[in-house]
The first five atom37 places (N, CA, C, CB, O) and aatype in JSON, in Angstrom:
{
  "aatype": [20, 20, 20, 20, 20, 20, 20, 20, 20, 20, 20, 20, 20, 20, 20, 20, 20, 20, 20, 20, 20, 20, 20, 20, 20, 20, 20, 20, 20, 20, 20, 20, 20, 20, 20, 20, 20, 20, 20, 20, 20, 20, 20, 20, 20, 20, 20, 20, 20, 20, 20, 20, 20, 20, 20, 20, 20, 20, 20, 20, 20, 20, 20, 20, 20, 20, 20, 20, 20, 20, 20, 20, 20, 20, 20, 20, 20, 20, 20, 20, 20, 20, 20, 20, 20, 20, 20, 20, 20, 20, 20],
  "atom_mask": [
    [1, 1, 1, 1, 1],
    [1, 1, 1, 1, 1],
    [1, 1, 1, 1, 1],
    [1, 1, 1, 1, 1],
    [1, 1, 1, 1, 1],
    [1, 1, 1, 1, 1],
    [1, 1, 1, 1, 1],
    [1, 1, 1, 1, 1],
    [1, 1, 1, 1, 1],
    [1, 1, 1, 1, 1],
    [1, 1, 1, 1, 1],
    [1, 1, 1, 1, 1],
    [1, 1, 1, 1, 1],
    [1, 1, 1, 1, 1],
    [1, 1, 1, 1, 1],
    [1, 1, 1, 1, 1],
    [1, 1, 1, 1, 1],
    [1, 1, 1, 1, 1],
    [1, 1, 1, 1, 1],
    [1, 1, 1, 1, 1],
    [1, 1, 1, 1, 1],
    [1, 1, 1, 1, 1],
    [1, 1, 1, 1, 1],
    [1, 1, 1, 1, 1],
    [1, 1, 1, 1, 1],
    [1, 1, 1, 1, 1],
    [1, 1, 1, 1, 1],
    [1, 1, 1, 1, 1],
    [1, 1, 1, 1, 1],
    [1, 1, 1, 1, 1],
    [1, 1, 1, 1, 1],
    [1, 1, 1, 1, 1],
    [1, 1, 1, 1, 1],
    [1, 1, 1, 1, 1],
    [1, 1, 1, 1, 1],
    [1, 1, 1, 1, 1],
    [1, 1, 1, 1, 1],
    [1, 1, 1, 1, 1],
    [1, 1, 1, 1, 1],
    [1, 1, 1, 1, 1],
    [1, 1, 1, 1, 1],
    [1, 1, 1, 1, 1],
    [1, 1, 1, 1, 1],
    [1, 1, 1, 1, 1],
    [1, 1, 1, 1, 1],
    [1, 1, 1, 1, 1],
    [1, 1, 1, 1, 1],
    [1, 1, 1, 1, 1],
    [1, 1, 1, 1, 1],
    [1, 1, 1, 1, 1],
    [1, 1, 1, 1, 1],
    [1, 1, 1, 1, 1],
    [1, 1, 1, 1, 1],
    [1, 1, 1, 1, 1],
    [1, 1, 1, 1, 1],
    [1, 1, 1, 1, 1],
    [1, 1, 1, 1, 1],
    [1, 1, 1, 1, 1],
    [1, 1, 1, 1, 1],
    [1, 1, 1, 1, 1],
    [1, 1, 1, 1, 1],
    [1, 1, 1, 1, 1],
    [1, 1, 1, 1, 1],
    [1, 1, 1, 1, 1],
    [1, 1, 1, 1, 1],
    [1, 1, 1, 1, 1],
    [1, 1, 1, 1, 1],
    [1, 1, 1, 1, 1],
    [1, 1, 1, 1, 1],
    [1, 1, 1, 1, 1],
    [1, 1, 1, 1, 1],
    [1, 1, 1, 1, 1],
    [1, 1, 1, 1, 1],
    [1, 1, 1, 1, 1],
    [1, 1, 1, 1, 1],
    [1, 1, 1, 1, 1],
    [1, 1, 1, 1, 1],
    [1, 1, 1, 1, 1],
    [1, 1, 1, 1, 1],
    [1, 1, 1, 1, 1],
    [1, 1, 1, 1, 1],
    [1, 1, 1, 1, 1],
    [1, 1, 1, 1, 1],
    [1, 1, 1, 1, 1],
    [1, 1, 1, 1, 1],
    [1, 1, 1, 1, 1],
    [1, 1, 1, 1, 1],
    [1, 1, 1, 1, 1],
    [1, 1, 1, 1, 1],
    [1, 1, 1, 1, 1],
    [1, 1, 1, 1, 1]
  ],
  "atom_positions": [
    [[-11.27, 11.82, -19.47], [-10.88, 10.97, -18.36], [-12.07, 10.79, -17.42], [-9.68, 11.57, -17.6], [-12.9, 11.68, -17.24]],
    [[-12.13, 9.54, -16.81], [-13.37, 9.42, -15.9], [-12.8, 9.74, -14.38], [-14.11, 7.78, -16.02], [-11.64, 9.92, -14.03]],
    [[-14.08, 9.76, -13.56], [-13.57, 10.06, -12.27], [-13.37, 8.17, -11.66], [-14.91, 11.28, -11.29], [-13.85, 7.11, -12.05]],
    [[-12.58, 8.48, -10.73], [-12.18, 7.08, -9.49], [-13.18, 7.21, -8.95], [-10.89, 7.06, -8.29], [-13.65, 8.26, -8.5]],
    [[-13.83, 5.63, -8.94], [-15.28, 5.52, -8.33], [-14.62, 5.77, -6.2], [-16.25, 3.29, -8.98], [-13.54, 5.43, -5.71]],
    [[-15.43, 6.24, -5.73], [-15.26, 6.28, -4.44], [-16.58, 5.87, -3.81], [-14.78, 7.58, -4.04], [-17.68, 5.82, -4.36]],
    [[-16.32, 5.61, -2.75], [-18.18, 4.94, -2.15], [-18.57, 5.99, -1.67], [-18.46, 3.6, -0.78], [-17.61, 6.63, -1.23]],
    [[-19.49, 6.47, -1.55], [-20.4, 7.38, -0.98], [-20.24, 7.52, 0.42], [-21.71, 7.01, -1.25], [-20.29, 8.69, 0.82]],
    [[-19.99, 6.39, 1.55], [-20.65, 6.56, 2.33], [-19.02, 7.07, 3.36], [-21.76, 5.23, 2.58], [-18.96, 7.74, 4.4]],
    [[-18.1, 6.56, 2.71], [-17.2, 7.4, 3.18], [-16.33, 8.63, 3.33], [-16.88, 7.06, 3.14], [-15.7, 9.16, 2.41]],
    [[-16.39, 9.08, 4.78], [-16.23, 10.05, 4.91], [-15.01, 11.08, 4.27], [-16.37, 9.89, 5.92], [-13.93, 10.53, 4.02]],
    [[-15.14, 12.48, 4.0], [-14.02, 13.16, 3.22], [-13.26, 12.49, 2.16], [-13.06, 13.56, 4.09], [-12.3, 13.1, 1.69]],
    [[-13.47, 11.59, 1.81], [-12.18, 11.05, 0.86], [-12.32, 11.89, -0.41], [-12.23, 9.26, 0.43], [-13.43, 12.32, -0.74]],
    [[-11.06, 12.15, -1.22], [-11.28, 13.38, -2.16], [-11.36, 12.86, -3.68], [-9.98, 14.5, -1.99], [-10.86, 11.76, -3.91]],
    [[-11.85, 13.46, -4.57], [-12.17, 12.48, -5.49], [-10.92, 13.33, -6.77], [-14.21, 12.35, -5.88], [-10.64, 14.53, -6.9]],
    [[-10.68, 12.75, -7.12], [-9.63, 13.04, -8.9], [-9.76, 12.54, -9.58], [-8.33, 12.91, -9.27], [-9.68, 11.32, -9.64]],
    [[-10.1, 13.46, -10.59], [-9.84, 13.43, -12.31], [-8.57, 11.86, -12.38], [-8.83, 15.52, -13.03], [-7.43, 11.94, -11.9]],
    [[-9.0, 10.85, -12.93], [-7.84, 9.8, -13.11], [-6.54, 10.78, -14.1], [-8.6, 8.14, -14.14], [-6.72, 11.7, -14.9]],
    [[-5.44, 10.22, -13.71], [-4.06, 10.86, -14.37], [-3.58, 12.84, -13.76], [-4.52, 10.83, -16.5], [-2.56, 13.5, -13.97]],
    [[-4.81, 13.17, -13.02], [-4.43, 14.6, -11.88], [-3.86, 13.91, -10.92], [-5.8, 15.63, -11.12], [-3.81, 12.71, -10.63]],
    [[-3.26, 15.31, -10.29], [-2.55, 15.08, -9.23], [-3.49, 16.63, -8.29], [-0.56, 15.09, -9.66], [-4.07, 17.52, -8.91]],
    [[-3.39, 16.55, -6.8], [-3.27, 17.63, -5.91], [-2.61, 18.56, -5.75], [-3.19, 17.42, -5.15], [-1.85, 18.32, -4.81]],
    [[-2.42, 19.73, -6.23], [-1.68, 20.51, -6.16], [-0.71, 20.56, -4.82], [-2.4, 21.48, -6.42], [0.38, 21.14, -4.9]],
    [[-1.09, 19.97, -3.68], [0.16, 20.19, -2.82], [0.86, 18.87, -2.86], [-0.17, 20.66, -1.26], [1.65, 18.58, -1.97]],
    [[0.55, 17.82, -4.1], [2.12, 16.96, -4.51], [2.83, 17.28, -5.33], [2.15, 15.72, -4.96], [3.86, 16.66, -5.59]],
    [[2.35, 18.56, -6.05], [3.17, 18.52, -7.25], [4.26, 19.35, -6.61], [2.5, 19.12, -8.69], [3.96, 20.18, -5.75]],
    [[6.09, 19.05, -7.17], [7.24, 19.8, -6.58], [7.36, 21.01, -7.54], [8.67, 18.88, -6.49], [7.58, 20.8, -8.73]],
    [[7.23, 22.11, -7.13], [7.08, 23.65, -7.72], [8.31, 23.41, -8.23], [6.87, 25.12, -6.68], [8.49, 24.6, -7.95]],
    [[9.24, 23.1, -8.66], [10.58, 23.14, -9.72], [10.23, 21.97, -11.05], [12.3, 22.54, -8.7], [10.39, 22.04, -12.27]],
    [[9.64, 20.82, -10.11], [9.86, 19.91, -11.13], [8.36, 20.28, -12.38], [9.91, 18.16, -10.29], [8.49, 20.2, -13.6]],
    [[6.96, 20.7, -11.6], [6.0, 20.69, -12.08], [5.69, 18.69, -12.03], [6.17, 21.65, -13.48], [5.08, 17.98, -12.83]],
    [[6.08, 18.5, -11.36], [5.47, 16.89, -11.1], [5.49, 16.19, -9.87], [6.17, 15.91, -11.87], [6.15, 16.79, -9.02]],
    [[4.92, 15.02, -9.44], [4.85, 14.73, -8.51], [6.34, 13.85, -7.79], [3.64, 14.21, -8.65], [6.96, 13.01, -8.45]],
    [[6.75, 14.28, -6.24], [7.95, 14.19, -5.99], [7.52, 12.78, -4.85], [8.73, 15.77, -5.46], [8.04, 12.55, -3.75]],
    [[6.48, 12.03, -5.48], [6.66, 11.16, -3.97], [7.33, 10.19, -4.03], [5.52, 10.6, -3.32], [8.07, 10.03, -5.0]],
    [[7.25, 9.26, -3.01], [8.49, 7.76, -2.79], [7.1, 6.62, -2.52], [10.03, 7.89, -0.79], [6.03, 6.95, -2.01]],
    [[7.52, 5.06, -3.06], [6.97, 3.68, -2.56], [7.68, 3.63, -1.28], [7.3, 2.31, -3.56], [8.89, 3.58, -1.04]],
    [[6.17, 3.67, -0.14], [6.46, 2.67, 1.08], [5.71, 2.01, 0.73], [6.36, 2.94, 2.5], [4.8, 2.1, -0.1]],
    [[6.26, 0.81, 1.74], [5.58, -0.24, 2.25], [5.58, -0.62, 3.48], [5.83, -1.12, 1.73], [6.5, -0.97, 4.22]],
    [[4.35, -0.5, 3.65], [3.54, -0.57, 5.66], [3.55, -2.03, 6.09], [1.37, -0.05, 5.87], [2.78, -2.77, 5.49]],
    [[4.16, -2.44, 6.85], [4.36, -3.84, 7.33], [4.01, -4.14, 8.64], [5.64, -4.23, 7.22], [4.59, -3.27, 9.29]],
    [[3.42, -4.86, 9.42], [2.85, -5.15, 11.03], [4.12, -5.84, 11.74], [1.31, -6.38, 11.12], [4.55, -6.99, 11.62]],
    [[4.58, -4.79, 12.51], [5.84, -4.92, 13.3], [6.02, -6.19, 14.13], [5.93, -3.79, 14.21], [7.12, -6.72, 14.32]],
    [[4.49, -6.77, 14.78], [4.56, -8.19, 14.91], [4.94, -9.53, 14.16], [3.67, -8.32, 15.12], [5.4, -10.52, 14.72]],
    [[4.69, -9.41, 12.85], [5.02, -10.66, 12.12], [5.21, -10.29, 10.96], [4.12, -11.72, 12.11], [4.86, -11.11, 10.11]],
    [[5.7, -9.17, 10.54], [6.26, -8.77, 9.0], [5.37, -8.87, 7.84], [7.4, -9.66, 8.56], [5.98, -8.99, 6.78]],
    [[3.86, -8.84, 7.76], [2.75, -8.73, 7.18], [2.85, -7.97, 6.21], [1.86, -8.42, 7.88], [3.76, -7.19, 6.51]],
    [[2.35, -7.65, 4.92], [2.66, -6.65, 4.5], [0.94, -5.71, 4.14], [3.74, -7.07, 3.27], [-0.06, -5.88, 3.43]],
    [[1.42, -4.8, 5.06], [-0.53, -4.36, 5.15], [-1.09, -3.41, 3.87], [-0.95, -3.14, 6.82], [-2.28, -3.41, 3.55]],
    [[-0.1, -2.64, 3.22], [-0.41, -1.67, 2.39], [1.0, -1.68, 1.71], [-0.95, -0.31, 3.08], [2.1, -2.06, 2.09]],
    [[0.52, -1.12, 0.55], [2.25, -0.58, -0.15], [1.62, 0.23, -1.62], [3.71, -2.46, -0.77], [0.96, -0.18, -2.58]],
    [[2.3, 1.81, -1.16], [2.11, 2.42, -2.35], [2.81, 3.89, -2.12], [0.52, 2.44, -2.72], [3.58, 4.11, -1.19]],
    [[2.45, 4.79, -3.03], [2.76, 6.14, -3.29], [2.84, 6.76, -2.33], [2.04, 6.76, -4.0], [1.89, 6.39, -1.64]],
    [[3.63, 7.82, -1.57], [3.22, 8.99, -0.71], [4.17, 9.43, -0.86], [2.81, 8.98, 0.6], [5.15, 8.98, -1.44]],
    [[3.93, 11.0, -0.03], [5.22, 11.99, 0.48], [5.97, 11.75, 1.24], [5.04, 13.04, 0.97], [7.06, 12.21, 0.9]],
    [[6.03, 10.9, 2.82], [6.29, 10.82, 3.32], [5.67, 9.62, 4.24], [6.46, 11.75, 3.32], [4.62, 9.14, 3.82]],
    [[6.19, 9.07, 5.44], [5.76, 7.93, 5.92], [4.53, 7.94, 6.78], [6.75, 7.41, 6.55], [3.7, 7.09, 7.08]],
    [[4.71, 9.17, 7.05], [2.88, 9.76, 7.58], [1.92, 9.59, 6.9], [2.55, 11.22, 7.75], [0.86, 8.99, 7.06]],
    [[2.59, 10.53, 5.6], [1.17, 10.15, 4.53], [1.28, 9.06, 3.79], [0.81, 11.22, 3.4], [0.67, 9.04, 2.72]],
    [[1.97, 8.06, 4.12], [1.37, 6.37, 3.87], [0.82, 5.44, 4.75], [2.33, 5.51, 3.47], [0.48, 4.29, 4.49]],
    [[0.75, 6.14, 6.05], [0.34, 5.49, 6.79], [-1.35, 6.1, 6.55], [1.2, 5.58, 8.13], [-2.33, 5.35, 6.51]],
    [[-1.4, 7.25, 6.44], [-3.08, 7.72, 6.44], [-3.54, 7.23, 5.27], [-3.46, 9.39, 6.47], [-4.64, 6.7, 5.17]],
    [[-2.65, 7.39, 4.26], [-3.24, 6.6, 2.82], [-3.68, 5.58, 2.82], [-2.47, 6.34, 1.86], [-4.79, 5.62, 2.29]],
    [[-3.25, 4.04, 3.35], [-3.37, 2.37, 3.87], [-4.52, 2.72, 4.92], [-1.7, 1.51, 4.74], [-5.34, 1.8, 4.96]],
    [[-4.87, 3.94, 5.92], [-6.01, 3.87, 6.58], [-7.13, 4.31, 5.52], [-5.91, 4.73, 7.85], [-8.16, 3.64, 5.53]],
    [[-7.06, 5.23, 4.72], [-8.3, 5.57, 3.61], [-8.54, 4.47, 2.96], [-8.04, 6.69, 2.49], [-9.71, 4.22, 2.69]],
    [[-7.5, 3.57, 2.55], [-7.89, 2.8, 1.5], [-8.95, 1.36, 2.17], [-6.35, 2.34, 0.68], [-9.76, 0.66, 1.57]],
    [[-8.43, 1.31, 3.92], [-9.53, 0.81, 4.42], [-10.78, 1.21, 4.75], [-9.27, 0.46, 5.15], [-11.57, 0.49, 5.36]],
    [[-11.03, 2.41, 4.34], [-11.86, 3.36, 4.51], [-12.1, 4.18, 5.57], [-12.7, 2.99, 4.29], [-13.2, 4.73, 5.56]],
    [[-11.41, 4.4, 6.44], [-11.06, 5.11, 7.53], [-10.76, 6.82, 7.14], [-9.78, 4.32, 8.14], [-10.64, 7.0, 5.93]],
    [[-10.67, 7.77, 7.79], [-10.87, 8.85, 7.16], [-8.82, 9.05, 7.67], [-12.48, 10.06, 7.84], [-8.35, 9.59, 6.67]],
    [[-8.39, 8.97, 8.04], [-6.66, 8.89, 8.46], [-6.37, 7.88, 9.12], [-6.06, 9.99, 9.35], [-7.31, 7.14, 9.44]],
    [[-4.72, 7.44, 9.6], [-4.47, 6.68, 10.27], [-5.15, 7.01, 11.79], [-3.16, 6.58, 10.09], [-5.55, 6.05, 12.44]],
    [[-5.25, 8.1, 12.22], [-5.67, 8.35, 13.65], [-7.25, 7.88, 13.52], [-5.42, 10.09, 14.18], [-7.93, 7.86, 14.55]],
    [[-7.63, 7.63, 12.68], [-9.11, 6.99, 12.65], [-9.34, 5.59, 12.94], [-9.68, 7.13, 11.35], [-10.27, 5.05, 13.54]],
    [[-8.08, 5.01, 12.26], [-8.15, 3.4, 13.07], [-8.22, 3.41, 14.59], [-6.72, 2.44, 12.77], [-7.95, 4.17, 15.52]],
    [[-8.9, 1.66, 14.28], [-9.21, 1.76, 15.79], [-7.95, 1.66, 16.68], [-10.21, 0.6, 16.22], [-6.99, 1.8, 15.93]],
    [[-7.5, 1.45, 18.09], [-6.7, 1.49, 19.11], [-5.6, 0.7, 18.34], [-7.29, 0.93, 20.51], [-4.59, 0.94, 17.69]],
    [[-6.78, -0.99, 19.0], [-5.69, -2.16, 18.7], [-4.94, -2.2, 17.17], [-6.5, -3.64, 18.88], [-3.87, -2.8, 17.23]],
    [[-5.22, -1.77, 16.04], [-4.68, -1.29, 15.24], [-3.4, -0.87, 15.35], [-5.3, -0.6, 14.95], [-2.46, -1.64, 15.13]],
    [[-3.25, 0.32, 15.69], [-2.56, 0.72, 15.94], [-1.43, 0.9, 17.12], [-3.03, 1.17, 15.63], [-0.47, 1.63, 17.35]],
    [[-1.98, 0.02, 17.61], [-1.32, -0.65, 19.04], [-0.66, -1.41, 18.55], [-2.12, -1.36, 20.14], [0.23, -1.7, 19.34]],
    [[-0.54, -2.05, 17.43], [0.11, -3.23, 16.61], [1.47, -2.73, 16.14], [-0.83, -3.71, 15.28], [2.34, -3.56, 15.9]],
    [[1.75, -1.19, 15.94], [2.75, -0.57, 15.55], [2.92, -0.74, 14.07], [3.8, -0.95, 16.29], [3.9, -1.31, 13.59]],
    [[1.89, -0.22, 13.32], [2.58, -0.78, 10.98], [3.77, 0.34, 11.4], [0.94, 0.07, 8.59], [3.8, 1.39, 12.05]],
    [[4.67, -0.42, 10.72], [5.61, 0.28, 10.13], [6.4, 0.66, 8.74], [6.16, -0.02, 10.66], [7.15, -0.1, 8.13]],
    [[6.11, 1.8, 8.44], [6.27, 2.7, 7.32], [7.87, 2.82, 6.72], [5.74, 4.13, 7.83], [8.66, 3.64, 7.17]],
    [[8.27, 1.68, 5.41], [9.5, 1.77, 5.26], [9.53, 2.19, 3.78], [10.21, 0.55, 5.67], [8.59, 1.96, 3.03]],
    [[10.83, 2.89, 3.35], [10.81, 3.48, 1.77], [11.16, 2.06, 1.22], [12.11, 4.92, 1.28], [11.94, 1.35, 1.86]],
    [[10.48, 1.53, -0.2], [11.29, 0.39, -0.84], [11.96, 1.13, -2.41], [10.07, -1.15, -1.16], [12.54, 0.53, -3.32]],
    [[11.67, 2.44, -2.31], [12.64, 2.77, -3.76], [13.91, 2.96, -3.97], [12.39, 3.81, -4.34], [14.32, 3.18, -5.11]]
  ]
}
C-alpha cells in the first residue's frame, strides 16, 4: 500500500498507510471503525462546505478545517467561523 500524499508544508497533519485506520477509531468490540457521514453546511445560505467521515461533529468540523489545510477548526480564521458551519449526521 502507498502512503496519502500530504504537502509538506502543513502543519501536524498525520500521515496513513492507505486502507489503516488510527487506533483511537477503531471500536474495541467491533475491531473496526465506528464513525458516521456529516455534512458541514454554512448556516447563512445552506452551502455545503465539507462532507465526510468522523466520530463525532467536532471531529468533522476539524477534519473540513485540515482538509483546508488548517491544523483544526480553531485554526480557522474568526470570520470563518463567525459564519457558524454546521455539523449534521446524513446516515
Amino acid at each position: 500500500m502507498s502512503d496519502i500524499a500530504v504537502d509538506p508544508t502543513t502543519a501536524r497533519r498525520n500521515r496513513f498507510t492507505a486502507g489503516a485506520l488510527p487506533q483511537q477509531l477503531m471500536s474495541p468490540k467491533l475491531g473496526r471503525c465506528s464513525m458516521t457521514i456529516f455534512e458541514i453546511k454554512q448556516k447563512s445560505n445552506g452551502a455545503v462546505l465539507w462532507t465526510g467521515a468522523a466520530l463525532d461533529a467536532t471531529s468533522a468540523l476539524d477534519a473540513m478545517a485540515r482538509e483546508a489545510g488548517y491544523i483544526d477548526y480553531a485554526a480557522l480564521p474568526a470570520d470563518i467561523r463567525a459564519a457558524g458551519p454546521i455539523a449534521s449526521r446524513i446516515d
